[in-house]
Amino acid sequence: GLKSGGWWFSGAGWMRPLSLIATQLAAAGPAVAPHFGTAVHAIARSGGEWRALAADGTLIAAAPVLVLANSNDTTRLASIAQALSQIRGQVTYLPADNLTAPRVVLTGSGYVLPAADGVVVTGSTYDRDNDDPEPQLQGHEANLLRLAQMLPDALVTADAAKLDGAVGFRCVAPDRMPLVGAMPDVEAARTQKAALSGAQLADLPRSPGLYCASAYASRGLVWAALAGEMLASLIEGEPLPLEGDLADALDPGRFLLKQARHAKL
């Protein structure tokens, strides 16, 4: 039984992100050439194209449009005049025979998934100032406590010290909104700062052909598809799928604009 009431979403579900990505790449066909396991050291624009470069200067790929969808690494490659936060999240893997697992996805103070391949996944922690990429005992303990609060009748018999899990790092902007849109040209803005004191987002200089989709925090799967539609519309000059004020709230230039208005460039 549940500790408290809640909303029942009959059409809801859950998915494994890797299987979704594999399906999307298969649907894209030969038009997409993945470069998995290849680190991009820097990006540079030349001859109307963006170039992704390896540490030794080798060209990895080039195209007129580049979308930075690389989480906390976004601002290493291109500035938005604002640092992003990295917040650790740990999930716990429970053997299905160690508890009475739910038959549906349950979310509240945390979440717990139905058993899959004999494993129940529950989590997640929200750890600030912690960059340990390996699961920690205190994380498992916190997840088990959260699980007990959501499902007091789950009858968990697992020993936290013997559990496995996984760690990921959320990318979070200061206002907790995603970054979706055209990247600002921060250096150009600084040279024009006197003219930008009363600027609007449309007045900011932009890096031509450079976009980003980042800072999804805890809602990557929820927001990514809409963000993709948003970027496609911007790139192709089509009507946006969001209202103008919402598009502005996601604009990667919003922090630069605030600094320009307050003479802090």
PDB file of N, CA and C in Angstrom, residues 40 43 45 49-52 61-71 73-74 77-78 179-183 207-214 216 224 227-236 252:
ATOM      1  N   VAL A  40      35.421  15.692 -27.837  1.00  0.00           N
ATOM      2  CA  VAL A  40      35.582  16.949 -28.570  1.00  0.00           C
ATOM      3  C   VAL A  40      36.365  17.910 -27.683  1.00  0.00           C
ATOM      4  N   ILE A  43      35.689  23.558 -30.403  1.00  0.00           N
ATOM      5  CA  ILE A  43      34.904  23.805 -31.607  1.00  0.00           C
ATOM      6  C   ILE A  43      35.384  25.113 -32.224  1.00  0.00           C
ATOM      7  N   ARG A  45      34.663  27.834 -35.873  1.00  0.00           N
ATOM      8  CA  ARG A  45      33.909  28.105 -37.093  1.00  0.00           C
ATOM      9  C   ARG A  45      34.866  28.556 -38.194  1.00  0.00           C
ATOM     10  N   GLU A  49      31.253  26.814 -41.638  1.00  0.00           N
ATOM     11  CA  GLU A  49      30.954  25.559 -40.969  1.00  0.00           C
ATOM     12  C   GLU A  49      31.545  25.535 -39.566  1.00  0.00           C
ATOM     13  N   TRP A  50      30.856  24.820 -38.686  1.00  0.00           N
ATOM     14  CA  TRP A  50      31.404  24.540 -37.359  1.00  0.00           C
ATOM     15  C   TRP A  50      32.199  23.252 -37.434  1.00  0.00           C
ATOM     16  N   ARG A  51      33.347  23.257 -36.788  1.00  0.00           N
ATOM     17  CA  ARG A  51      34.231  22.101 -36.798  1.00  0.00           C
ATOM     18  C   ARG A  51      34.422  21.603 -35.373  1.00  0.00           C
ATOM     19  N   ALA A  52      34.230  20.304 -35.176  1.00  0.00           N
ATOM     20  CA  ALA A  52      34.502  19.662 -33.892  1.00  0.00           C
ATOM     21  C   ALA A  52      35.901  19.063 -33.972  1.00  0.00           C
ATOM     22  N   ALA A  61      34.240  16.156 -37.108  1.00  0.00           N
ATOM     23  CA  ALA A  61      33.082  16.360 -37.968  1.00  0.00           C
ATOM     24  C   ALA A  61      32.922  17.845 -38.221  1.00  0.00           C
ATOM     25  N   ALA A  62      32.207  18.185 -39.307  1.00  0.00           N
ATOM     26  CA  ALA A  62      31.957  19.585 -39.640  1.00  0.00           C
ATOM     27  C   ALA A  62      30.577  19.720 -40.257  1.00  0.00           C
ATOM     28  N   ALA A  63      29.905  20.844 -39.967  1.00  0.00           N
ATOM     29  CA  ALA A  63      28.573  21.098 -40.516  1.00  0.00           C
ATOM     30  C   ALA A  63      28.238  22.568 -40.317  1.00  0.00           C
ATOM     31  N   PRO A  64      27.296  23.110 -41.109  1.00  0.00           N
ATOM     32  CA  PRO A  64      26.916  24.519 -40.948  1.00  0.00           C
ATOM     33  C   PRO A  64      26.244  24.806 -39.605  1.00  0.00           C
ATOM     34  N   VAL A  65      25.570  23.800 -39.042  1.00  0.00           N
ATOM     35  CA  VAL A  65      24.859  23.975 -37.776  1.00  0.00           C
ATOM     36  C   VAL A  65      25.420  23.008 -36.747  1.00  0.00           C
ATOM     37  N   LEU A  66      25.682  23.518 -35.557  1.00  0.00           N
ATOM     38  CA  LEU A  66      26.163  22.696 -34.446  1.00  0.00           C
ATOM     39  C   LEU A  66      25.238  22.897 -33.254  1.00  0.00           C
ATOM     40  N   VAL A  67      24.751  21.806 -32.701  1.00  0.00           N
ATOM     41  CA  VAL A  67      23.923  21.850 -31.497  1.00  0.00           C
ATOM     42  C   VAL A  67      24.713  21.238 -30.352  1.00  0.00           C
ATOM     43  N   LEU A  68      24.969  22.015 -29.337  1.00  0.00           N
ATOM     44  CA  LEU A  68      25.643  21.519 -28.142  1.00  0.00           C
ATOM     45  C   LEU A  68      24.594  20.901 -27.227  1.00  0.00           C
ATOM     46  N   ALA A  69      24.631  19.587 -27.126  1.00  0.00           N
ATOM     47  CA  ALA A  69      23.706  18.872 -26.251  1.00  0.00           C
ATOM     48  C   ALA A  69      24.537  18.008 -25.311  1.00  0.00           C
ATOM     49  N   ASN A  70      25.464  18.657 -24.645  1.00  0.00           N
ATOM     50  CA  ASN A  70      26.472  17.948 -23.861  1.00  0.00           C
ATOM     51  C   ASN A  70      26.496  18.364 -22.402  1.00  0.00           C
ATOM     52  N   SER A  71      25.315  18.613 -21.840  1.00  0.00           N
ATOM     53  CA  SER A  71      25.148  18.796 -20.408  1.00  0.00           C
ATOM     54  C   SER A  71      26.124  19.839 -19.856  1.00  0.00           C
ATOM     55  N   ASP A  73      29.168  20.090 -19.975  1.00  0.00           N
ATOM     56  CA  ASP A  73      30.312  20.389 -20.822  1.00  0.00           C
ATOM     57  C   ASP A  73      30.012  21.504 -21.829  1.00  0.00           C
ATOM     58  N   THR A  74      28.761  21.933 -21.894  1.00  0.00           N
ATOM     59  CA  THR A  74      28.367  22.964 -22.854  1.00  0.00           C
ATOM     60  C   THR A  74      29.241  24.202 -22.744  1.00  0.00           C
ATOM     61  N   LEU A  77      32.883  24.517 -24.111  1.00  0.00           N
ATOM     62  CA  LEU A  77      33.071  24.712 -25.552  1.00  0.00           C
ATOM     63  C   LEU A  77      32.592  26.078 -26.023  1.00  0.00           C
ATOM     64  N   ALA A  78      31.597  26.638 -25.360  1.00  0.00           N
ATOM     65  CA  ALA A  78      31.060  27.945 -25.767  1.00  0.00           C
ATOM     66  C   ALA A  78      30.430  28.619 -24.551  1.00  0.00           C
ATOM     67  N   LEU A 179      18.372  25.264 -21.124  1.00  0.00           N
ATOM     68  CA  LEU A 179      18.991  26.148 -22.116  1.00  0.00           C
ATOM     69  C   LEU A 179      18.674  25.572 -23.486  1.00  0.00           C
ATOM     70  N   VAL A 180      17.805  26.226 -24.213  1.00  0.00           N
ATOM     71  CA  VAL A 180      17.407  25.735 -25.529  1.00  0.00           C
ATOM     72  C   VAL A 180      17.314  26.925 -26.468  1.00  0.00           C
ATOM     73  N   GLY A 181      18.189  26.969 -27.468  1.00  0.00           N
ATOM     74  CA  GLY A 181      18.121  28.067 -28.423  1.00  0.00           C
ATOM     75  C   GLY A 181      19.481  28.420 -28.992  1.00  0.00           C
ATOM     76  N   ALA A 182      19.549  29.600 -29.613  1.00  0.00           N
ATOM     77  CA  ALA A 182      20.772  30.067 -30.258  1.00  0.00           C
ATOM     78  C   ALA A 182      21.757  30.566 -29.206  1.00  0.00           C
ATOM     79  N   MET A 183      23.010  30.180 -29.372  1.00  0.00           N
ATOM     80  CA  MET A 183      24.039  30.577 -28.412  1.00  0.00           C
ATOM     81  C   MET A 183      24.436  32.038 -28.610  1.00  0.00           C
ATOM     82  N   SER A 207      26.213  33.593 -32.036  1.00  0.00           N
ATOM     83  CA  SER A 207      27.203  32.833 -32.798  1.00  0.00           C
ATOM     84  C   SER A 207      26.459  32.134 -33.929  1.00  0.00           C
ATOM     85  N   PRO A 208      26.709  32.492 -35.178  1.00  0.00           N
ATOM     86  CA  PRO A 208      25.917  31.949 -36.291  1.00  0.00           C
ATOM     87  C   PRO A 208      25.994  30.421 -36.370  1.00  0.00           C
ATOM     88  N   GLY A 209      24.817  29.801 -36.457  1.00  0.00           N
ATOM     89  CA  GLY A 209      24.767  28.350 -36.627  1.00  0.00           C
ATOM     90  C   GLY A 209      25.049  27.551 -35.378  1.00  0.00           C
ATOM     91  N   LEU A 210      25.178  28.208 -34.227  1.00  0.00           N
ATOM     92  CA  LEU A 210      25.499  27.498 -32.988  1.00  0.00           C
ATOM     93  C   LEU A 210      24.302  27.541 -32.035  1.00  0.00           C
ATOM     94  N   TYR A 211      23.863  26.373 -31.594  1.00  0.00           N
ATOM     95  CA  TYR A 211      22.692  26.236 -30.720  1.00  0.00           C
ATOM     96  C   TYR A 211      23.032  25.307 -29.559  1.00  0.00           C
ATOM     97  N   CYS A 212      22.164  25.307 -28.559  1.00  0.00           N
ATOM     98  CA  CYS A 212      22.374  24.347 -27.484  1.00  0.00           C
ATOM     99  C   CYS A 212      21.044  23.828 -26.956  1.00  0.00           C
ATOM    100  N   ALA A 213      21.119  22.647 -26.371  1.00  0.00           N
ATOM    101  CA  ALA A 213      19.998  22.025 -25.669  1.00  0.00           C
ATOM    102  C   ALA A 213      20.602  21.374 -24.433  1.00  0.00           C
ATOM    103  N   SER A 214      20.473  22.045 -23.313  1.00  0.00           N
ATOM    104  CA  SER A 214      21.209  21.614 -22.126  1.00  0.00           C
ATOM    105  C   SER A 214      20.454  22.028 -20.872  1.00  0.00           C
ATOM    106  N   TYR A 216      18.856  20.351 -18.482  1.00  0.00           N
ATOM    107  CA  TYR A 216      17.529  19.774 -18.244  1.00  0.00           C
ATOM    108  C   TYR A 216      17.293  19.406 -16.779  1.00  0.00           C
ATOM    109  N   ALA A 224      13.310  16.849 -23.552  1.00  0.00           N
ATOM    110  CA  ALA A 224      14.195  16.746 -24.721  1.00  0.00           C
ATOM    111  C   ALA A 224      13.449  16.785 -26.053  1.00  0.00           C
ATOM    112  N   ALA A 227      12.302  20.258 -26.763  1.00  0.00           N
ATOM    113  CA  ALA A 227      13.475  21.080 -27.060  1.00  0.00           C
ATOM    114  C   ALA A 227      13.960  20.824 -28.484  1.00  0.00           C
ATOM    115  N   GLY A 228      13.912  19.572 -28.920  1.00  0.00           N
ATOM    116  CA  GLY A 228      14.302  19.255 -30.283  1.00  0.00           C
ATOM    117  C   GLY A 228      13.416  19.940 -31.306  1.00  0.00           C
ATOM    118  N   GLU A 229      12.110  19.940 -31.045  1.00  0.00           N
ATOM    119  CA  GLU A 229      11.181  20.630 -31.937  1.00  0.00           C
ATOM    120  C   GLU A 229      11.439  22.133 -31.939  1.00  0.00           C
ATOM    121  N   MET A 230      11.757  22.651 -30.772  1.00  0.00           N
ATOM    122  CA  MET A 230      12.054  24.074 -30.649  1.00  0.00           C
ATOM    123  C   MET A 230      13.284  24.451 -31.490  1.00  0.00           C
ATOM    124  N   LEU A 231      14.335  23.653 -31.375  1.00  0.00           N
ATOM    125  CA  LEU A 231      15.549  23.941 -32.129  1.00  0.00           C
ATOM    126  C   LEU A 231      15.324  23.806 -33.629  1.00  0.00           C
ATOM    127  N   ALA A 232      14.613  22.767 -34.034  1.00  0.00           N
ATOM    128  CA  ALA A 232      14.339  22.585 -35.460  1.00  0.00           C
ATOM    129  C   ALA A 232      13.587  23.782 -36.027  1.00  0.00           C
ATOM    130  N   SER A 233      12.640  24.301 -35.262  1.00  0.00           N
ATOM    131  CA  SER A 233      11.879  25.465 -35.709  1.00  0.00           C
ATOM    132  C   SER A 233      12.760  26.702 -35.815  1.00  0.00           C
ATOM    133  N   LEU A 234      13.644  26.890 -34.835  1.00  0.00           N
ATOM    134  CA  LEU A 234      14.554  28.040 -34.874  1.00  0.00           C
ATOM    135  C   LEU A 234      15.503  27.956 -36.068  1.00  0.00           C
ATOM    136  N   ILE A 235      16.058  26.776 -36.276  1.00  0.00           N
ATOM    137  CA  ILE A 235      17.040  26.596 -37.350  1.00  0.00           C
ATOM    138  C   ILE A 235      16.404  26.787 -38.721  1.00  0.00           C
ATOM    139  N   GLU A 236      15.167  26.292 -38.873  1.00  0.00           N
ATOM    140  CA  GLU A 236      14.488  26.352 -40.172  1.00  0.00           C
ATOM    141  C   GLU A 236      13.636  27.601 -40.354  1.00  0.00           C
ATOM    142  N   PRO A 252      19.406  30.688 -24.258  1.00  0.00           N
ATOM    143  CA  PRO A 252      20.733  30.653 -23.650  1.00  0.00           C
ATOM    144  C   PRO A 252      21.370  32.023 -23.467  1.00  0.00           C
TER     145      PRO A 252
END
